[in-house]
Short mmCIF file of C-alpha atoms in Angstrom, two decimals:
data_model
loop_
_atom_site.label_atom_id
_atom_site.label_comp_id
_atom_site.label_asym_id
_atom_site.label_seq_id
_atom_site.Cartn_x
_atom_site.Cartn_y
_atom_site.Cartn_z
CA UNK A 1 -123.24 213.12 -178.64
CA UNK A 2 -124.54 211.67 -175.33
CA UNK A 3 -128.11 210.84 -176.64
CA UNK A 4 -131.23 211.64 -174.84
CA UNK A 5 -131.39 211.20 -171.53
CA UNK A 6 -133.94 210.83 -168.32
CA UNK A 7 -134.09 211.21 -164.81
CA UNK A 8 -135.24 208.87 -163.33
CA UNK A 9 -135.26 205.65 -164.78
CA UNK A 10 -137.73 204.00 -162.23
CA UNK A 11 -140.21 205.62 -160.24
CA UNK A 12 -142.42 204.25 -157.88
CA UNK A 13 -144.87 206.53 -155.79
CA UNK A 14 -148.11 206.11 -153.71
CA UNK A 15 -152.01 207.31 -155.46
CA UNK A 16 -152.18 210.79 -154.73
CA UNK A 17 -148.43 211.70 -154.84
CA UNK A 18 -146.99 213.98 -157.50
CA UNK A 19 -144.40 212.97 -159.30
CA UNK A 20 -141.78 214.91 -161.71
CA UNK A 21 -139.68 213.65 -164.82
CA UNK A 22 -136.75 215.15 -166.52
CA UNK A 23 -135.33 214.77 -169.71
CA UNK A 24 -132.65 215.99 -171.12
CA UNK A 25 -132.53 215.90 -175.42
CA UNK A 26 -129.73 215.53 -177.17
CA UNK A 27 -127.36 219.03 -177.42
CA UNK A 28 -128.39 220.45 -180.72
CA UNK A 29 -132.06 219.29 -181.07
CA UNK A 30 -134.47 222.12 -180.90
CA UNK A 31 -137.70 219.59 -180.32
CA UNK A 32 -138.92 217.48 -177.73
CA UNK A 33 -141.61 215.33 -177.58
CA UNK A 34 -142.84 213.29 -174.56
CA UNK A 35 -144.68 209.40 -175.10
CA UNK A 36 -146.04 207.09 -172.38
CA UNK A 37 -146.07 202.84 -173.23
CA UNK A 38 -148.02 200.50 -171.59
CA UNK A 39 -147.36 197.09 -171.71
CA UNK A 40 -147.85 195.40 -175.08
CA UNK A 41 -148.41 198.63 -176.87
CA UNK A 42 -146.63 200.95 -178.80
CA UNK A 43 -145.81 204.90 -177.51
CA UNK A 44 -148.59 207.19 -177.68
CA UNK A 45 -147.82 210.58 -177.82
CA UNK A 46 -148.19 213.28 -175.43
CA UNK A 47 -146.28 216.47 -175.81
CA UNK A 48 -144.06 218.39 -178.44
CA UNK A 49 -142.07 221.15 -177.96
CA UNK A 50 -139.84 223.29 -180.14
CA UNK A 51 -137.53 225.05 -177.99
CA UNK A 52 -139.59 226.13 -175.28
CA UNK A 53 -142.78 226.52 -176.80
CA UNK A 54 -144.55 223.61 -176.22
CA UNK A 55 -146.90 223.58 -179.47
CA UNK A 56 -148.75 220.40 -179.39
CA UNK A 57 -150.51 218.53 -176.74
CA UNK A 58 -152.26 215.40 -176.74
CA UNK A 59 -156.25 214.35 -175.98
CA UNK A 60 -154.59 212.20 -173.33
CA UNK A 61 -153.02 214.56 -171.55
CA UNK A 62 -155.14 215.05 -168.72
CA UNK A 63 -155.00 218.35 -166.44
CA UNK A 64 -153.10 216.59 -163.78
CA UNK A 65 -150.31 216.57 -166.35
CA UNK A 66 -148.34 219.13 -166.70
CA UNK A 67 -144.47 219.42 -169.44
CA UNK A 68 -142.22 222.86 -168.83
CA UNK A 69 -139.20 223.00 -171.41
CA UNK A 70 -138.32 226.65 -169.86
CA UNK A 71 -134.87 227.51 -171.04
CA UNK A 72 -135.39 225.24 -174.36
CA UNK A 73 -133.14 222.83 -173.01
CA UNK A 74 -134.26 219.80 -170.51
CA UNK A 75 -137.52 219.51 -170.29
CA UNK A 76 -139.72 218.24 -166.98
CA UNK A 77 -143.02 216.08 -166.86
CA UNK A 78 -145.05 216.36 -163.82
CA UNK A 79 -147.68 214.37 -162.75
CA UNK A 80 -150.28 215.55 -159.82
CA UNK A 81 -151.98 213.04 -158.03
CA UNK A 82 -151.24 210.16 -159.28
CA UNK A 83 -153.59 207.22 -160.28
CA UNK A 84 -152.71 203.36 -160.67
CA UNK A 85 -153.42 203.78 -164.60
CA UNK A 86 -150.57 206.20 -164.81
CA UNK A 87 -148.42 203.29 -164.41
CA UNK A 88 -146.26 203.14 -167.57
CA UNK A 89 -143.18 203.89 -169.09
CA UNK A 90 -142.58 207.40 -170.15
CA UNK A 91 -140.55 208.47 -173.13
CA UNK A 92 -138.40 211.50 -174.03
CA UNK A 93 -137.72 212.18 -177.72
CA UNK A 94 -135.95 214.94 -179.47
CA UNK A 95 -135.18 215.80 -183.29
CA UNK A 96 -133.04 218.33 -184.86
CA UNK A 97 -135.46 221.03 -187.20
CA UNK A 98 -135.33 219.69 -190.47
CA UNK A 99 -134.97 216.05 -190.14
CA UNK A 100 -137.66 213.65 -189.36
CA UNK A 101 -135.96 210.94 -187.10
CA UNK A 102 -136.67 210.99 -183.44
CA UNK A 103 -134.08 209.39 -180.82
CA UNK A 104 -135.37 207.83 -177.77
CA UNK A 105 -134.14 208.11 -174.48
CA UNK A 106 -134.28 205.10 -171.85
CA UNK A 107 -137.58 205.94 -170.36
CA UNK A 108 -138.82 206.51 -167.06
CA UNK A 109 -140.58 203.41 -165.30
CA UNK A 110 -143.66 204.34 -162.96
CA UNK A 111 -145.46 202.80 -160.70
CA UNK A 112 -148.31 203.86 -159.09
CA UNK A 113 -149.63 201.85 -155.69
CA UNK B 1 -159.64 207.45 -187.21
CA UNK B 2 -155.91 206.56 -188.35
CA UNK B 3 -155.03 202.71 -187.45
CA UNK B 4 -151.83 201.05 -187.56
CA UNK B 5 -151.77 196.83 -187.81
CA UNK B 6 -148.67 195.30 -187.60
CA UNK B 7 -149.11 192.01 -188.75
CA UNK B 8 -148.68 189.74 -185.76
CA UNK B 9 -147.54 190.13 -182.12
CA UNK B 10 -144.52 187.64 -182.38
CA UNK B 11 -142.40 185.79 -185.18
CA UNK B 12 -139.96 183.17 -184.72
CA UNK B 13 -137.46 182.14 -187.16
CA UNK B 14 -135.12 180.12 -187.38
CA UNK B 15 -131.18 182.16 -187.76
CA UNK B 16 -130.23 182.68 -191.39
CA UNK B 17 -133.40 183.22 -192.72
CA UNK B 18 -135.22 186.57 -193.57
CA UNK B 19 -137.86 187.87 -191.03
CA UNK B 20 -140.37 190.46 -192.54
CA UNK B 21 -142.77 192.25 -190.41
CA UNK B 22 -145.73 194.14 -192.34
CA UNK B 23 -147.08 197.11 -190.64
CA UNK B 24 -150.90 197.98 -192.20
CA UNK B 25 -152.16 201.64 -191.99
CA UNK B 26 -155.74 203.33 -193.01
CA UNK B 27 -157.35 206.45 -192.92
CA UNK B 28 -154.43 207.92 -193.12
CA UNK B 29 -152.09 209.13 -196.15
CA UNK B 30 -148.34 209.51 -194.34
CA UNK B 31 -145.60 211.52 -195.82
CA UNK B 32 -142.93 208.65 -194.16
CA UNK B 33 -143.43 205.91 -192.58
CA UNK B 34 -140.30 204.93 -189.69
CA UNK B 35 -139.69 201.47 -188.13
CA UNK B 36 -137.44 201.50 -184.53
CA UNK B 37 -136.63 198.57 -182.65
CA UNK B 38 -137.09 198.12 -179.21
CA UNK B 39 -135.19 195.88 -176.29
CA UNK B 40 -137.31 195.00 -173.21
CA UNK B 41 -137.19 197.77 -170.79
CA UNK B 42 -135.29 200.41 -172.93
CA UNK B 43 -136.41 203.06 -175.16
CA UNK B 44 -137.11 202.51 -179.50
CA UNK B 45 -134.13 202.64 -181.77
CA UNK B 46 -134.57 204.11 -184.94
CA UNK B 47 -133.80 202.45 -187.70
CA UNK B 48 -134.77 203.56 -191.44
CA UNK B 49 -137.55 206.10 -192.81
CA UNK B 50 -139.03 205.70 -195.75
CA UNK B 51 -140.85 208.71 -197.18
CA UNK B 52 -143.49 208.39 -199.58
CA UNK B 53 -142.32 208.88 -202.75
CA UNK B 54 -139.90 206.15 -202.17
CA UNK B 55 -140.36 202.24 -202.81
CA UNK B 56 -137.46 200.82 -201.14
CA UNK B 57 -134.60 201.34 -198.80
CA UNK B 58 -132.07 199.39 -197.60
CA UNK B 59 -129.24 199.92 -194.60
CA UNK B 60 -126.71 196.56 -194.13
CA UNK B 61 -128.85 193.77 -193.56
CA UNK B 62 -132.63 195.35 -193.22
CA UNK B 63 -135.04 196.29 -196.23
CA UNK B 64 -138.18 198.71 -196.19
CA UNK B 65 -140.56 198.93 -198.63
CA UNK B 66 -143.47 201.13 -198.71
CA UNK B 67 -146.92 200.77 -200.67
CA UNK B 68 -149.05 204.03 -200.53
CA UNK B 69 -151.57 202.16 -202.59
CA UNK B 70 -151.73 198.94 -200.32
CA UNK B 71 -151.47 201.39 -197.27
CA UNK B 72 -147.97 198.88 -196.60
CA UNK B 73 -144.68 198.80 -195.05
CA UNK B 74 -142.70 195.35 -195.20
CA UNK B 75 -139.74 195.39 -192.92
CA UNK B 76 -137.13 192.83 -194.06
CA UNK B 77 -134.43 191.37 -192.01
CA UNK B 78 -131.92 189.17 -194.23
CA UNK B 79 -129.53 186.51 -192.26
CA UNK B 80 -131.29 186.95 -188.94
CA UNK B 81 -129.24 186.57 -186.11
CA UNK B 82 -130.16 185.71 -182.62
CA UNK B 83 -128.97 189.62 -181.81
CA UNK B 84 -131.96 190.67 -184.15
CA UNK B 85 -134.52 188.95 -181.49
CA UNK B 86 -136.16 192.34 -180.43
CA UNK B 87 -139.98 194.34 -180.64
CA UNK B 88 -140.22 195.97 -184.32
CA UNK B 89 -142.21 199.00 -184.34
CA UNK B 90 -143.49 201.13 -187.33
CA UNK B 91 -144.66 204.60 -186.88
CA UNK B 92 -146.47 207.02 -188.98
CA UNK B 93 -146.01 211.01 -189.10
CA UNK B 94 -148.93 212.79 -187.52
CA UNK B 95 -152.40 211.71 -186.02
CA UNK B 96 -155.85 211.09 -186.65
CA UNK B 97 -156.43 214.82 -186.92
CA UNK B 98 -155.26 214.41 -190.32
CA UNK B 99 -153.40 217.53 -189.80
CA UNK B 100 -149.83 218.66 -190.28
CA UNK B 101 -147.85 217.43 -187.05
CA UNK B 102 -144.45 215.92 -185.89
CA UNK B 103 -145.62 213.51 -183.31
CA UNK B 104 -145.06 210.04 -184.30
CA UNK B 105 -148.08 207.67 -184.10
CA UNK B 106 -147.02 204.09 -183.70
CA UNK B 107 -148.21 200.31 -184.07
CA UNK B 108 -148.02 198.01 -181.00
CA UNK B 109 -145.04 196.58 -182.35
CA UNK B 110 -144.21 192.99 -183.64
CA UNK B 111 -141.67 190.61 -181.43
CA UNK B 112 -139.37 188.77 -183.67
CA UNK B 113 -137.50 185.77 -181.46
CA UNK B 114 -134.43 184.97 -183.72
CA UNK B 115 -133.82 180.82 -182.60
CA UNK B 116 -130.27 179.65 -183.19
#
């Protein structure tokens, strides 16, 4: 068990530029779930999938976000033109169907110019 | 909509005492409540989950207990060490939908500084 991991850890891009994050869950977990933290404040959820179906999405998900999980393995979050208030620290979870307990991976750093 | 307190934004104690952290929810009736912990720059850790027909749990050194009548989780850390020093964050199944889901929803966490 390598735990969850993400690609890459720190990101820093211009406004306007796209960005993309990958995540890769842990082997046997069928669901993933994306978060974003801002300083001082805990993860707010984003995304869920379970295997590739991605079955939840939240209110602060704006179009210019966009999460693929296409083989029901890694998973990618893209951004499209980035703003300065996308600057945060984005999370990959995953959880194995029938427990409740998500693990963390390290996070991706952003920061938008 | 659902809210989650946790009690205060940072705790210091003294090493060798016991640190508890409250975490305060409403509008909200959770089927468990989780608590992670944090280092700066790295992703939560889980730690225990408490489900709701359950008082108390315990795992080595830390203690949860939830109160679905208070709306209350106390997280207890017994014989703090300076390694405990970390962000504490509780989390509650769903969101303020009040419907079914698996995302977590969590408080902004509390920072316990462990001082030798």
């Amino acid at each position: 068990d390598t735990g969850v991991s993400q690609d890459p850890r720190h990101k820093i891009t211009k406004r306007g530029q796209n960005v993309t994050f990958r995540c890769d869950p842990i082997s046997e977990h069928n669901r993933l779930y994306w978060y974003r933290q801002t300083l001082g404040q805990g993860p707010e959820f984003l995304t869920y999938f379970q295997n590739e179906a991605q079955l939840e999405k939240s209110r602060l998900l704006s179009d210019r976000f966009s999460a693929e999980r296409p083989k029901g393995s890694f998973s990618t979050l893209e951004i499209q033109r980035t703003e300065q208030g996308d600057s945060a620290m984005y999370l990959c979870a995953s959880s194995s169907q029938g427990t409740d307990t998500q693990y963390f991976g390290p996070g991706t750093r952003l920061t938008v110019l | 909509s659902q809210k989650i307190e946790q009690n205060s934004e940072a705790l210091n104690i003294q090493e060798g005492k016991t640190a508890t952290l409250t975490c305060n929810y409403t509008n909200y009736s959770p089927a468990y409540l989780q608590w992670y912990r944090q280092d700066p720059g790295r992703g939560p850790v889980f730690l225990l989950l408490i489900r709701e027909n359950e008082k108390e749990k315990r795992k080595e050194r830390l203690k949860v207990t939830f109160d679905t009548t208070l709306k209350q989780s106390l997280f207890h850390i017994t014989a703090s060490q300076p390694a405990d020093s970390a962000t504490y964050l509780c989390a509650l199944d769903g969101d303020d939908s009040g419907a079914g889901s698996y995302q977590l929803t969590f408080g902004k966490g509390t920072k316990l500084s462990v001082i030798p």
